[in-house]
């Protein structure tokens, strides 16, 4: 209900593996994080493993948010699972969120990890103890959002001039744009370069 109130579309799937693959496809085609996967603890989280492996191997961004029954393990909780330890090898970033105060910081760090090259899978594991509690909403600043979507370091000016001179003097240049450009490219500038040099 809370997602619908602020315009976030919720899509249910028959299996959590399908949810991860759908989220991967949408994020890749959109060139940014446009979806996240939310699953319950235990089997629902283990069903995400195949999609997380695909994201890891292809360096595609996906954010999986899971719950955990308790911060204490081996207490006989239903579907008890240490998901962060189990799935850490498949993710570039995992975090256990056990306090309300760390939710915002953990989400921001998760998005940074998704965008930072090479992209990959990110898992946030929320302790169910904080789910019924309320927090004050604080919007992320535009500067913080810009930093999330532009993770690549700026090349030194001398290197840029050398590159441009090399391209201008090339007899038959070819431009191969890698998948990392989906997250950071200045598309009008890239198109201008292609047209100016008549690149295939």
Coordinates of N, CA, C and O in Angstrom, one line a residue:
X1 N 0.8 -1.2 0.0 CA 0.0 0.0 0.0 C 0.9 1.2 0.0 O 0.6 2.2 -0.7
X2 N 1.9 1.2 0.8 CA 2.8 2.4 0.9 C 3.5 2.7 -0.5 O 3.6 3.8 -0.9
X3 N 3.9 1.6 -1.2 CA 4.5 1.8 -2.5 C 3.5 2.5 -3.5 O 3.8 3.4 -4.2
X4 N 2.3 2.0 -3.5 CA 1.2 2.5 -4.4 C 1.0 4.0 -4.1 O 0.7 4.8 -5.0
X5 N 1.0 4.4 -2.8 CA 0.7 5.8 -2.5 C 1.7 6.7 -3.1 O 1.4 7.9 -3.3
X6 N 3.0 6.3 -3.3 CA 4.0 7.2 -3.8 C 4.3 6.9 -5.3 O 5.3 7.4 -5.8
X7 N 3.5 6.1 -5.9 CA 3.6 5.9 -7.4 C 4.6 4.8 -7.8 O 5.0 4.7 -8.9
X8 N 4.9 3.9 -6.8 CA 5.8 2.7 -7.2 C 4.9 1.6 -7.6 O 4.1 1.1 -6.8
X9 N 5.1 1.1 -8.8 CA 4.3 -0.1 -9.2 C 4.8 -1.4 -8.6 O 6.0 -1.6 -8.7
X10 N 3.9 -2.1 -8.1 CA 4.3 -3.4 -7.5 C 3.8 -4.5 -8.4 O 2.6 -4.6 -8.8
X11 N 4.7 -5.4 -8.8 CA 4.4 -6.5 -9.7 C 4.8 -7.8 -9.0 O 5.9 -8.0 -8.5
X12 N 3.8 -8.7 -8.8 CA 4.0 -10.0 -8.2 C 4.3 -11.0 -9.2 O 3.9 -11.0 -10.4
X13 N 5.2 -12.0 -8.9 CA 5.5 -13.1 -9.7 C 5.2 -14.4 -9.0 O 5.1 -14.5 -7.8
X14 N 5.2 -15.5 -9.8 CA 4.9 -16.8 -9.2 C 6.1 -17.3 -8.5 O 6.0 -18.1 -7.6
X15 N 7.3 -16.9 -8.9 CA 8.5 -17.4 -8.3 C 9.5 -16.2 -8.2 O 9.6 -15.4 -9.1
X16 N 10.3 -16.2 -7.1 CA 11.2 -15.1 -6.9 C 12.3 -15.1 -8.0 O 12.9 -14.0 -8.3
X17 N 12.7 -16.3 -8.5 CA 13.7 -16.3 -9.6 C 13.2 -15.4 -10.8 O 14.0 -14.7 -11.4
X18 N 12.0 -15.6 -11.2 CA 11.4 -14.8 -12.3 C 11.5 -13.3 -12.0 O 11.7 -12.5 -12.8
X19 N 11.2 -12.9 -10.7 CA 11.3 -11.5 -10.3 C 12.7 -10.9 -10.5 O 12.8 -9.8 -11.0
X20 N 13.7 -11.7 -10.2 CA 15.1 -11.2 -10.3 C 15.4 -11.1 -11.8 O 16.0 -10.0 -12.2
X21 N 15.0 -12.0 -12.6 CA 15.3 -11.9 -14.1 C 14.5 -10.7 -14.7 O 15.1 -10.0 -15.5
X22 N 13.3 -10.5 -14.3 CA 12.5 -9.4 -14.8 C 13.2 -8.1 -14.4 O 13.3 -7.1 -15.2
X23 N 13.6 -8.0 -13.2 CA 14.3 -6.8 -12.7 C 15.6 -6.5 -13.4 O 15.9 -5.4 -13.8
X24 N 16.3 -7.6 -13.6 CA 17.6 -7.5 -14.4 C 17.4 -6.9 -15.8 O 18.1 -6.0 -16.3
X25 N 16.4 -7.5 -16.5 CA 16.1 -7.1 -17.9 C 15.7 -5.6 -17.9 O 16.1 -4.9 -18.8
X26 N 14.8 -5.2 -17.0 CA 14.3 -3.8 -17.0 C 15.4 -2.9 -16.7 O 15.6 -1.9 -17.4
X27 N 16.2 -3.1 -15.7 CA 17.3 -2.2 -15.4 C 18.3 -2.1 -16.5 O 18.8 -1.0 -16.8
X28 N 18.7 -3.3 -17.2 CA 19.6 -3.2 -18.3 C 19.1 -2.4 -19.4 O 19.8 -1.6 -20.0
X29 N 17.8 -2.7 -19.8 CA 17.3 -2.0 -21.0 C 17.1 -0.5 -20.7 O 17.2 0.4 -21.6
X30 N 16.8 -0.1 -19.4 CA 16.5 1.3 -19.1 C 17.8 2.0 -18.9 O 17.8 3.3 -18.9
X31 N 18.9 1.3 -18.7 CA 20.2 2.0 -18.5 C 20.2 2.7 -17.1 O 20.9 3.7 -16.9
X32 N 19.5 2.1 -16.1 CA 19.6 2.6 -14.7 C 18.7 1.7 -13.8 O 18.1 0.8 -14.3
X33 N 18.8 2.0 -12.5 CA 18.1 1.2 -11.6 C 16.6 1.7 -11.6 O 16.3 2.7 -11.1
X34 N 15.7 0.9 -12.2 CA 14.3 1.2 -12.3 C 13.4 0.3 -11.5 O 12.2 0.5 -11.4
X35 N 14.1 -0.8 -10.9 CA 13.3 -1.7 -10.2 C 14.1 -2.4 -9.1 O 15.4 -2.4 -9.2
X36 N 13.5 -2.9 -8.1 CA 14.1 -3.7 -7.1 C 13.2 -4.9 -6.8 O 12.0 -4.9 -7.1
X37 N 13.8 -6.0 -6.2 CA 13.1 -7.2 -5.9 C 13.0 -7.3 -4.4 O 14.0 -7.1 -3.7
X38 N 11.8 -7.5 -3.9 CA 11.6 -7.6 -2.4 C 11.0 -9.0 -2.2 O 10.0 -9.4 -2.8
X39 N 11.7 -9.7 -1.3 CA 11.3 -11.1 -1.0 C 11.3 -11.4 0.5 O 11.9 -10.6 1.3
X40 N 10.6 -12.4 0.9 CA 10.6 -12.8 2.3 C 11.8 -13.7 2.6 O 12.5 -14.1 1.7
X41 N 12.0 -14.0 3.9 CA 13.2 -14.8 4.3 C 13.1 -16.2 3.8 O 12.1 -16.7 3.3
X42 N 14.2 -16.9 4.0 CA 14.3 -18.4 3.7 C 14.2 -18.8 2.3 O 14.9 -18.3 1.5
X43 N 13.3 -19.7 1.9 CA 13.2 -20.2 0.6 C 13.0 -19.1 -0.5 O 13.5 -19.2 -1.6
X44 N 12.3 -18.0 -0.2 CA 12.1 -17.0 -1.1 C 13.4 -16.3 -1.5 O 13.7 -16.0 -2.7
X45 N 14.3 -16.2 -0.5 CA 15.6 -15.6 -0.8 C 16.5 -16.6 -1.6 O 17.2 -16.2 -2.5
X46 N 16.5 -17.8 -1.2 CA 17.3 -18.8 -1.9 C 16.8 -19.0 -3.4 O 17.7 -19.3 -4.2
X47 N 15.6 -18.7 -3.6 CA 15.1 -18.8 -5.0 C 15.7 -17.6 -5.9 O 15.6 -17.7 -7.1
X48 N 16.3 -16.6 -5.3 CA 16.9 -15.5 -6.0 C 18.3 -15.9 -6.4 O 18.9 -15.1 -7.2
X49 N 18.9 -17.0 -6.0 CA 20.3 -17.3 -6.2 C 20.7 -17.3 -7.6 O 21.7 -16.8 -8.1
X50 N 19.9 -18.0 -8.5 CA 20.2 -18.1 -9.9 C 20.3 -16.7 -10.6 O 21.2 -16.4 -11.3
X51 N 19.3 -15.9 -10.3 CA 19.3 -14.5 -10.9 C 20.5 -13.7 -10.4 O 21.1 -12.9 -11.2
X52 N 20.9 -13.9 -9.1 CA 22.0 -13.2 -8.6 C 23.3 -13.6 -9.3 O 24.2 -12.8 -9.6
X53 N 23.4 -14.9 -9.6 CA 24.6 -15.4 -10.3 C 24.6 -14.9 -11.7 O 25.7 -14.5 -12.2
X54 N 23.5 -14.8 -12.4 CA 23.5 -14.2 -13.7 C 23.9 -12.7 -13.7 O 24.7 -12.3 -14.5
X55 N 23.4 -12.0 -12.7 CA 23.8 -10.6 -12.5 C 25.3 -10.5 -12.3 O 25.9 -9.6 -12.8
X56 N 25.8 -11.4 -11.4 CA 27.2 -11.3 -11.1 C 28.1 -11.6 -12.3 O 29.0 -10.9 -12.6
X57 N 27.7 -12.6 -13.1 CA 28.6 -13.0 -14.2 C 28.5 -12.1 -15.4 O 29.4 -11.9 -16.1
X58 N 27.3 -11.4 -15.6 CA 27.1 -10.5 -16.7 C 27.4 -9.0 -16.3 O 27.3 -8.1 -17.1
X59 N 27.6 -8.8 -15.0 CA 27.9 -7.5 -14.5 C 26.7 -6.6 -14.8 O 26.8 -5.4 -15.2
X60 N 25.5 -7.1 -14.5 CA 24.2 -6.3 -14.6 C 23.7 -5.9 -13.2 O 23.8 -6.7 -12.3
X61 N 23.2 -4.7 -13.1 CA 22.8 -4.3 -11.7 C 21.4 -4.8 -11.3 O 20.4 -4.8 -12.1
X62 N 21.3 -5.3 -10.1 CA 20.0 -5.6 -9.5 C 20.1 -5.5 -8.0 O 21.1 -5.7 -7.4
X63 N 19.0 -5.0 -7.4 CA 18.9 -4.8 -6.0 C 17.9 -5.8 -5.4 O 16.7 -5.7 -5.8
X64 N 18.3 -6.7 -4.5 CA 17.4 -7.6 -3.9 C 17.3 -7.2 -2.4 O 18.3 -7.0 -1.7
X65 N 16.0 -7.0 -1.9 CA 15.8 -6.6 -0.5 C 15.0 -7.8 0.1 O 14.0 -8.2 -0.4
X66 N 15.6 -8.3 1.2 CA 15.0 -9.5 1.8 C 14.8 -9.2 3.3 O 15.3 -8.2 3.8
X67 N 14.0 -10.0 3.9 CA 13.8 -9.9 5.4 C 14.5 -11.1 6.0 O 14.8 -12.1 5.4
X68 N 14.8 -10.9 7.3 CA 15.3 -12.0 8.1 C 14.5 -12.1 9.4 O 14.0 -11.0 9.9
X69 N 14.2 -13.3 9.9 CA 13.3 -13.4 11.0 C 13.8 -12.8 12.3 O 13.0 -12.3 13.1
X70 N 15.1 -12.8 12.5 CA 15.6 -12.3 13.7 C 17.1 -12.0 13.6 O 17.8 -12.6 12.7
X71 N 17.7 -11.1 14.4 CA 19.1 -10.9 14.3 C 19.8 -12.0 15.1 O 21.1 -12.2 15.0
X72 N 19.1 -12.9 15.8 CA 19.7 -14.0 16.5 C 19.4 -15.3 15.7 O 18.2 -15.6 15.4
X73 N 20.4 -16.1 15.4 CA 20.2 -17.3 14.7 C 20.2 -18.6 15.6 O 20.6 -18.5 16.8
X74 N 19.8 -19.7 15.1 CA 19.7 -20.9 15.8 C 18.8 -20.8 17.0 O 19.1 -21.4 18.1
X75 N 17.7 -20.1 16.9 CA 16.7 -19.9 17.9 C 15.4 -20.6 17.6 O 14.4 -20.5 18.3
X76 N 15.4 -21.4 16.4 CA 14.2 -22.1 16.1 C 13.2 -21.3 15.3 O 12.0 -21.7 15.2
X77 N 13.6 -20.1 14.8 CA 12.6 -19.3 14.1 C 12.3 -20.0 12.8 O 13.1 -20.6 12.1
X78 N 11.0 -19.8 12.3 CA 10.5 -20.4 11.1 C 11.3 -19.8 9.9 O 11.5 -18.6 9.8
X79 N 11.8 -20.7 9.0 CA 12.6 -20.4 7.8 C 13.7 -19.5 8.2 O 14.0 -18.5 7.5
X80 N 14.4 -19.8 9.2 CA 15.6 -19.1 9.6 C 16.7 -19.3 8.6 O 17.0 -20.4 8.2
X81 N 17.4 -18.2 8.2 CA 18.5 -18.3 7.2 C 19.4 -17.1 7.3 O 18.9 -15.9 7.4
X82 N 20.7 -17.3 7.3 CA 21.6 -16.2 7.2 C 21.9 -15.9 5.7 O 22.8 -16.4 5.2
X83 N 21.0 -15.1 5.1 CA 21.1 -14.9 3.7 C 22.3 -14.1 3.2 O 22.8 -14.4 2.2
X84 N 22.8 -13.2 4.1 CA 23.9 -12.4 3.7 C 25.2 -13.3 3.5 O 25.9 -13.1 2.6
X85 N 25.4 -14.2 4.5 CA 26.5 -15.1 4.4 C 26.4 -16.1 3.2 O 27.3 -16.4 2.5
X86 N 25.2 -16.6 3.0 CA 24.9 -17.6 1.9 C 25.2 -17.0 0.5 O 25.8 -17.6 -0.3
X87 N 24.7 -15.8 0.3 CA 24.7 -15.2 -1.0 C 25.8 -14.2 -1.3 O 25.9 -13.7 -2.4
X88 N 26.6 -13.9 -0.3 CA 27.7 -12.9 -0.5 C 28.6 -13.2 -1.7 O 29.0 -12.3 -2.4
X89 N 28.9 -14.5 -1.9 CA 29.8 -14.7 -3.1 C 29.2 -14.3 -4.4 O 29.9 -14.2 -5.4
X90 N 27.9 -14.2 -4.5 CA 27.2 -13.8 -5.7 C 26.9 -12.3 -5.9 O 26.4 -11.9 -6.9
X91 N 27.3 -11.6 -4.8 CA 26.9 -10.1 -4.8 C 28.2 -9.3 -4.6 O 29.2 -9.7 -4.0
X92 N 28.1 -8.1 -5.2 CA 29.3 -7.2 -5.0 C 29.1 -6.4 -3.7 O 30.1 -5.8 -3.2
X93 N 27.9 -6.4 -3.1 CA 27.7 -5.7 -1.9 C 26.5 -6.3 -1.2 O 25.5 -6.6 -1.8
X94 N 26.7 -6.7 0.1 CA 25.6 -7.2 1.0 C 25.7 -6.4 2.3 O 26.7 -6.0 2.7
X95 N 24.5 -6.2 2.9 CA 24.4 -5.6 4.2 C 23.2 -6.1 4.9 O 22.2 -6.3 4.4
X96 N 23.4 -6.2 6.2 CA 22.3 -6.6 7.1 C 21.9 -5.3 7.8 O 22.7 -4.7 8.5
X97 N 20.6 -4.9 7.6 CA 20.1 -3.7 8.1 C 19.3 -4.0 9.4 O 18.3 -4.6 9.3
X98 N 19.9 -3.7 10.6 CA 19.3 -4.1 11.8 C 18.8 -2.9 12.7 O 18.3 -3.1 13.8
X99 N 18.8 -1.7 12.1 CA 18.3 -0.5 12.9 C 17.6 0.4 11.9 O 18.0 0.6 10.7
X100 N 16.6 1.1 12.4 CA 15.9 2.1 11.6 C 16.8 3.2 11.1 O 16.6 3.7 10.0
X101 N 17.7 3.6 12.0 CA 18.6 4.7 11.7 C 19.5 4.4 10.5 O 20.0 5.4 9.8
X102 N 19.8 3.2 10.2 CA 20.7 2.8 9.1 C 20.0 2.5 7.8 O 20.7 2.2 6.8
X103 N 18.7 2.6 7.7 CA 18.0 2.2 6.5 C 18.4 3.1 5.3 O 18.7 2.7 4.2
X104 N 18.3 4.4 5.5 CA 18.6 5.4 4.4 C 20.0 5.2 3.9 O 20.3 5.1 2.7
X105 N 21.0 5.2 4.9 CA 22.4 5.0 4.5 C 22.6 3.7 3.8 O 23.4 3.7 2.8
X106 N 22.0 2.6 4.2 CA 22.2 1.3 3.6 C 21.6 1.4 2.1 O 22.2 0.8 1.2
X107 N 20.5 2.0 1.9 CA 19.9 2.1 0.6 C 20.7 2.9 -0.3 O 21.0 2.6 -1.5
X108 N 21.3 4.0 0.2 CA 22.1 4.9 -0.7 C 23.4 4.1 -1.1 O 23.8 4.2 -2.2
X109 N 24.0 3.4 -0.1 CA 25.2 2.6 -0.4 C 24.9 1.5 -1.4 O 25.7 1.2 -2.3
X110 N 23.7 0.9 -1.3 CA 23.3 -0.2 -2.2 C 23.2 0.4 -3.6 O 23.6 -0.3 -4.6
X111 N 22.6 1.6 -3.8 CA 22.5 2.1 -5.1 C 23.9 2.5 -5.7 O 24.1 2.3 -6.9
X112 N 24.7 3.0 -4.8 CA 26.1 3.3 -5.3 C 26.8 2.1 -5.8 O 27.4 2.1 -6.8
X113 N 26.6 1.0 -5.0 CA 27.2 -0.3 -5.4 C 26.7 -0.8 -6.7 O 27.4 -1.3 -7.6
X114 N 25.4 -0.7 -6.9 CA 24.7 -1.1 -8.2 C 25.3 -0.4 -9.4 O 25.6 -0.9 -10.4
X115 N 25.5 1.0 -9.2 CA 25.9 1.8 -10.3 C 27.4 1.7 -10.6 O 27.9 1.8 -11.7
X116 N 28.2 1.5 -9.5 CA 29.7 1.6 -9.7 C 30.1 0.4 -10.6 O 29.6 -0.7 -10.5
X117 N 31.0 0.8 -11.5 CA 31.5 -0.2 -12.5 C 32.6 -1.1 -11.8 O 33.4 -0.6 -11.1
X118 N 32.5 -2.4 -12.1 CA 31.5 -3.1 -12.9 C 30.2 -3.3 -12.0 O 30.3 -3.4 -10.8
X119 N 29.1 -3.2 -12.7 CA 27.8 -3.3 -12.0 C 27.7 -4.8 -11.6 O 28.4 -5.6 -11.9
X120 N 26.6 -5.0 -10.8 CA 26.4 -6.3 -10.3 C 25.2 -6.4 -9.3 O 24.4 -5.4 -9.2
X121 N 25.1 -7.5 -8.6 CA 24.0 -7.7 -7.7 C 24.3 -7.2 -6.3 O 25.4 -7.2 -5.8
X122 N 23.3 -6.6 -5.7 CA 23.4 -6.1 -4.3 C 22.2 -6.7 -3.5 O 21.1 -6.8 -4.0
X123 N 22.5 -7.1 -2.3 CA 21.5 -7.6 -1.4 C 21.5 -6.9 -0.1 O 22.5 -6.6 0.6
X124 N 20.3 -6.4 0.3 CA 20.0 -5.8 1.6 C 19.1 -6.8 2.4 O 18.1 -7.1 1.9
X125 N 19.5 -7.1 3.6 CA 18.8 -8.0 4.4 C 18.3 -7.3 5.7 O 19.0 -6.9 6.5
X126 N 17.0 -7.0 5.7 CA 16.3 -6.3 6.7 C 15.9 -7.1 7.9 O 15.1 -8.1 7.6
X127 N 16.2 -6.8 9.1 CA 15.7 -7.5 10.2 C 14.2 -7.1 10.4 O 13.9 -6.0 10.4
X128 N 13.4 -8.1 10.6 CA 12.0 -7.9 10.6 C 11.6 -7.1 11.9 O 10.5 -6.5 11.9
X129 N 12.4 -6.9 12.9 CA 12.1 -6.1 14.0 C 11.9 -4.7 13.7 O 11.2 -4.0 14.4
X130 N 12.5 -4.2 12.6 CA 12.4 -2.8 12.3 C 11.2 -2.5 11.3 O 10.8 -1.3 11.1
X131 N 10.6 -3.6 10.8 CA 9.6 -3.4 9.7 C 8.3 -2.6 10.3 O 7.7 -1.8 9.6
X132 N 7.9 -2.9 11.5 CA 6.6 -2.2 12.0 C 6.9 -0.8 12.4 O 6.0 0.0 12.7
X133 N 8.2 -0.4 12.5 CA 8.5 1.0 13.0 C 8.4 2.0 11.9 O 8.4 1.7 10.7
X134 N 8.3 3.3 12.3 CA 8.2 4.4 11.3 C 9.4 5.3 11.4 O 10.0 5.5 12.4
X135 N 9.8 5.8 10.2 CA 10.9 6.7 10.1 C 10.5 8.0 9.4 O 9.5 8.0 8.6
X136 N 11.2 9.1 9.6 CA 10.9 10.4 9.0 C 11.6 10.4 7.6 O 12.7 10.1 7.5
X137 N 10.8 10.7 6.6 CA 11.3 10.7 5.2 C 12.2 11.9 5.0 O 11.8 13.0 5.3
X138 N 13.4 11.7 4.5 CA 14.2 12.8 4.1 C 14.7 12.6 2.6 O 15.4 11.6 2.4
X139 N 14.3 13.4 1.7 CA 14.7 13.2 0.3 C 16.2 13.3 0.1 O 16.9 14.0 0.8
X140 N 16.6 12.6 -0.9 CA 18.0 12.6 -1.3 C 18.3 13.8 -2.1 O 17.5 14.2 -3.0
X141 N 19.4 14.5 -1.8 CA 19.7 15.7 -2.6 C 20.0 15.4 -4.0 O 20.5 14.3 -4.4
X142 N 19.8 16.4 -4.9 CA 20.1 16.2 -6.4 C 21.6 15.8 -6.6 O 21.9 15.1 -7.4
X143 N 22.5 16.4 -5.7 CA 23.9 16.2 -5.9 C 24.2 14.7 -5.6 O 25.0 14.1 -6.3
X144 N 23.5 14.2 -4.5 CA 23.8 12.8 -4.2 C 23.3 11.9 -5.3 O 23.9 10.9 -5.7
X145 N 22.1 12.2 -5.9 CA 21.6 11.4 -7.0 C 22.5 11.5 -8.2 O 22.8 10.5 -8.9
X146 N 23.1 12.7 -8.5 CA 24.0 12.8 -9.6 C 25.3 11.9 -9.4 O 25.8 11.3 -10.3
X147 N 25.7 11.9 -8.1 CA 26.9 11.1 -7.8 C 26.6 9.6 -8.0 O 27.5 8.9 -8.3
X148 N 25.3 9.2 -7.7 CA 25.0 7.8 -7.9 C 25.0 7.4 -9.3 O 25.3 6.3 -9.7
X149 N 24.6 8.3 -10.2 CA 24.4 8.0 -11.6 C 25.6 8.3 -12.5 O 25.6 8.1 -13.7
X150 N 26.6 8.9 -11.9 CA 27.9 9.3 -12.6 C 29.1 8.8 -11.9 O 29.8 9.6 -11.3
X151 N 29.3 7.5 -11.8 CA 30.4 7.0 -10.9 C 31.8 7.0 -11.6 O 32.7 6.8 -10.9
X152 N 31.8 7.2 -12.9 CA 33.1 7.1 -13.5 C 34.0 8.3 -13.2 O 33.5 9.4 -13.3
X153 N 35.3 8.1 -13.0 CA 36.2 9.2 -12.8 C 36.4 10.0 -14.1 O 36.4 9.4 -15.2
X154 N 36.6 11.3 -14.0 CA 36.8 12.1 -15.1 C 38.3 12.0 -15.5 O 39.2 12.1 -14.7
X155 N 38.5 11.8 -16.8 CA 39.9 11.7 -17.4 C 40.6 13.0 -17.3 O 40.0 14.1 -17.5
X156 N 41.9 13.0 -17.1 CA 42.7 14.2 -17.2 C 42.5 14.9 -18.6 O 42.4 14.2 -19.6
X157 N 42.5 16.2 -18.6 CA 42.3 16.9 -19.9 C 43.4 16.5 -20.9 O 43.1 16.4 -22.1
X158 N 44.6 16.3 -20.5 CA 45.7 16.0 -21.4 C 45.3 14.6 -22.1 O 45.6 14.5 -23.3
X159 N 44.8 13.7 -21.4 CA 44.5 12.4 -22.0 C 43.3 12.5 -23.0 O 43.3 11.9 -24.0
X160 N 42.4 13.4 -22.7 CA 41.2 13.6 -23.6 C 41.7 14.2 -24.9 O 41.3 13.8 -26.0
X161 N 42.6 15.2 -24.8 CA 43.2 15.9 -26.0 C 44.0 14.9 -26.8 O 43.9 14.9 -28.1
X162 N 44.7 14.0 -26.2 CA 45.5 13.0 -26.9 C 44.6 12.0 -27.6 O 44.8 11.7 -28.8
X163 N 43.5 11.6 -26.9 CA 42.6 10.7 -27.5 C 41.9 11.3 -28.7 O 41.7 10.7 -29.8
X164 N 41.4 12.6 -28.6 CA 40.8 13.3 -29.7 C 41.7 13.5 -30.9 O 41.3 13.3 -32.1
X165 N 43.0 13.8 -30.7 CA 43.9 14.0 -31.8 C 44.1 12.6 -32.5 O 44.2 12.6 -33.7
X166 N 44.2 11.6 -31.7 CA 44.4 10.2 -32.3 C 43.2 9.9 -33.2 O 43.4 9.4 -34.3
X167 N 42.0 10.1 -32.7 CA 40.8 9.8 -33.5 C 40.7 10.7 -34.7 O 40.4 10.2 -35.8
X168 N 41.1 12.0 -34.6 CA 41.0 12.9 -35.8 C 41.9 12.5 -36.9 O 41.7 12.7 -38.0
X169 N 43.1 11.9 -36.5 CA 44.1 11.5 -37.5 C 43.9 10.1 -38.0 O 44.7 9.7 -38.8
X170 N 43.0 9.4 -37.4 CA 42.8 8.0 -37.8 C 42.3 7.8 -39.2 O 41.4 8.6 -39.6
X171 N 42.7 6.9 -39.9 CA 42.3 6.7 -41.3 C 40.9 6.0 -41.3 O 40.0 6.5 -42.1
X172 N 40.7 5.0 -40.6 CA 39.4 4.3 -40.5 C 39.0 3.9 -39.1 O 39.0 2.8 -38.7
X173 N 38.6 4.9 -38.3 CA 38.3 4.7 -36.9 C 37.0 3.9 -36.7 O 36.1 4.0 -37.5
X174 N 37.0 3.1 -35.7 CA 35.8 2.4 -35.3 C 35.5 2.6 -33.8 O 36.5 2.6 -33.0
X175 N 34.3 2.9 -33.5 CA 33.9 3.1 -32.1 C 33.2 1.9 -31.5 O 32.1 1.6 -32.1
X176 N 33.6 1.4 -30.4 CA 33.0 0.3 -29.8 C 32.6 0.8 -28.4 O 33.4 1.1 -27.6
X177 N 31.3 1.0 -28.2 CA 30.8 1.5 -26.9 C 30.4 0.3 -26.0 O 29.6 -0.5 -26.3
X178 N 31.1 0.3 -24.9 CA 30.9 -0.8 -23.9 C 29.6 -0.6 -23.1 O 29.0 0.5 -23.1
X179 N 29.2 -1.7 -22.5 CA 27.9 -1.6 -21.7 C 27.9 -0.7 -20.6 O 26.9 -0.2 -20.1
X180 N 29.1 -0.3 -20.1 CA 29.2 0.7 -19.0 C 28.7 2.0 -19.4 O 28.3 2.8 -18.5
X181 N 28.7 2.3 -20.7 CA 28.1 3.6 -21.1 C 26.6 3.7 -20.9 O 26.1 4.8 -20.9
X182 N 26.0 2.6 -20.7 CA 24.5 2.6 -20.5 C 24.2 3.4 -19.2 O 23.1 3.9 -19.0
X183 N 25.2 3.5 -18.3 CA 25.0 4.1 -17.0 C 25.5 5.5 -16.9 O 25.1 6.2 -16.0
X184 N 26.4 5.9 -17.8 CA 27.1 7.2 -17.6 C 27.3 8.1 -18.8 O 27.8 9.2 -18.7
X185 N 26.8 7.6 -19.9 CA 27.2 8.3 -21.2 C 26.4 9.7 -21.3 O 25.2 9.7 -20.9
X186 N 27.0 10.7 -21.9 CA 26.4 11.9 -22.3 C 26.0 11.6 -23.8 O 26.8 11.8 -24.7
X187 N 24.8 11.1 -24.0 CA 24.4 10.6 -25.3 C 24.5 11.6 -26.4 O 24.9 11.3 -27.5
X188 N 24.0 12.9 -26.2 CA 24.2 13.9 -27.3 C 25.7 14.1 -27.7 O 26.0 14.2 -28.9
X189 N 26.5 14.1 -26.7 CA 28.0 14.3 -27.0 C 28.5 13.1 -27.8 O 29.3 13.3 -28.7
X190 N 28.1 11.9 -27.4 CA 28.6 10.7 -28.0 C 28.1 10.7 -29.5 O 28.9 10.3 -30.4
X191 N 26.8 11.0 -29.7 CA 26.3 11.1 -31.0 C 27.0 12.1 -31.9 O 27.3 11.9 -33.1
X192 N 27.3 13.3 -31.3 CA 28.1 14.3 -32.0 C 29.5 13.8 -32.4 O 29.9 14.1 -33.5
X193 N 30.1 13.0 -31.6 CA 31.4 12.5 -31.9 C 31.3 11.5 -33.1 O 32.1 11.5 -34.0
X194 N 30.3 10.6 -33.0 CA 30.1 9.6 -34.1 C 29.9 10.3 -35.4 O 30.4 10.0 -36.5
X195 N 29.0 11.4 -35.4 CA 28.7 12.1 -36.7 C 29.9 12.9 -37.1 O 30.1 13.0 -38.4
X196 N 30.6 13.5 -36.2 CA 31.8 14.4 -36.6 C 32.9 13.6 -37.3 O 33.5 14.0 -38.3
X197 N 33.1 12.3 -36.8 CA 34.2 11.5 -37.3 C 33.6 10.5 -38.3 O 34.4 9.7 -38.8
X198 N 32.3 10.5 -38.6 CA 31.7 9.6 -39.5 C 32.0 8.1 -39.2 O 32.5 7.3 -40.0
X199 N 31.8 7.8 -37.9 CA 32.1 6.5 -37.4 C 31.0 5.5 -37.7 O 29.9 5.8 -37.6
X200 N 31.4 4.2 -38.0 CA 30.4 3.2 -38.1 C 29.9 2.8 -36.8 O 30.5 2.9 -35.8

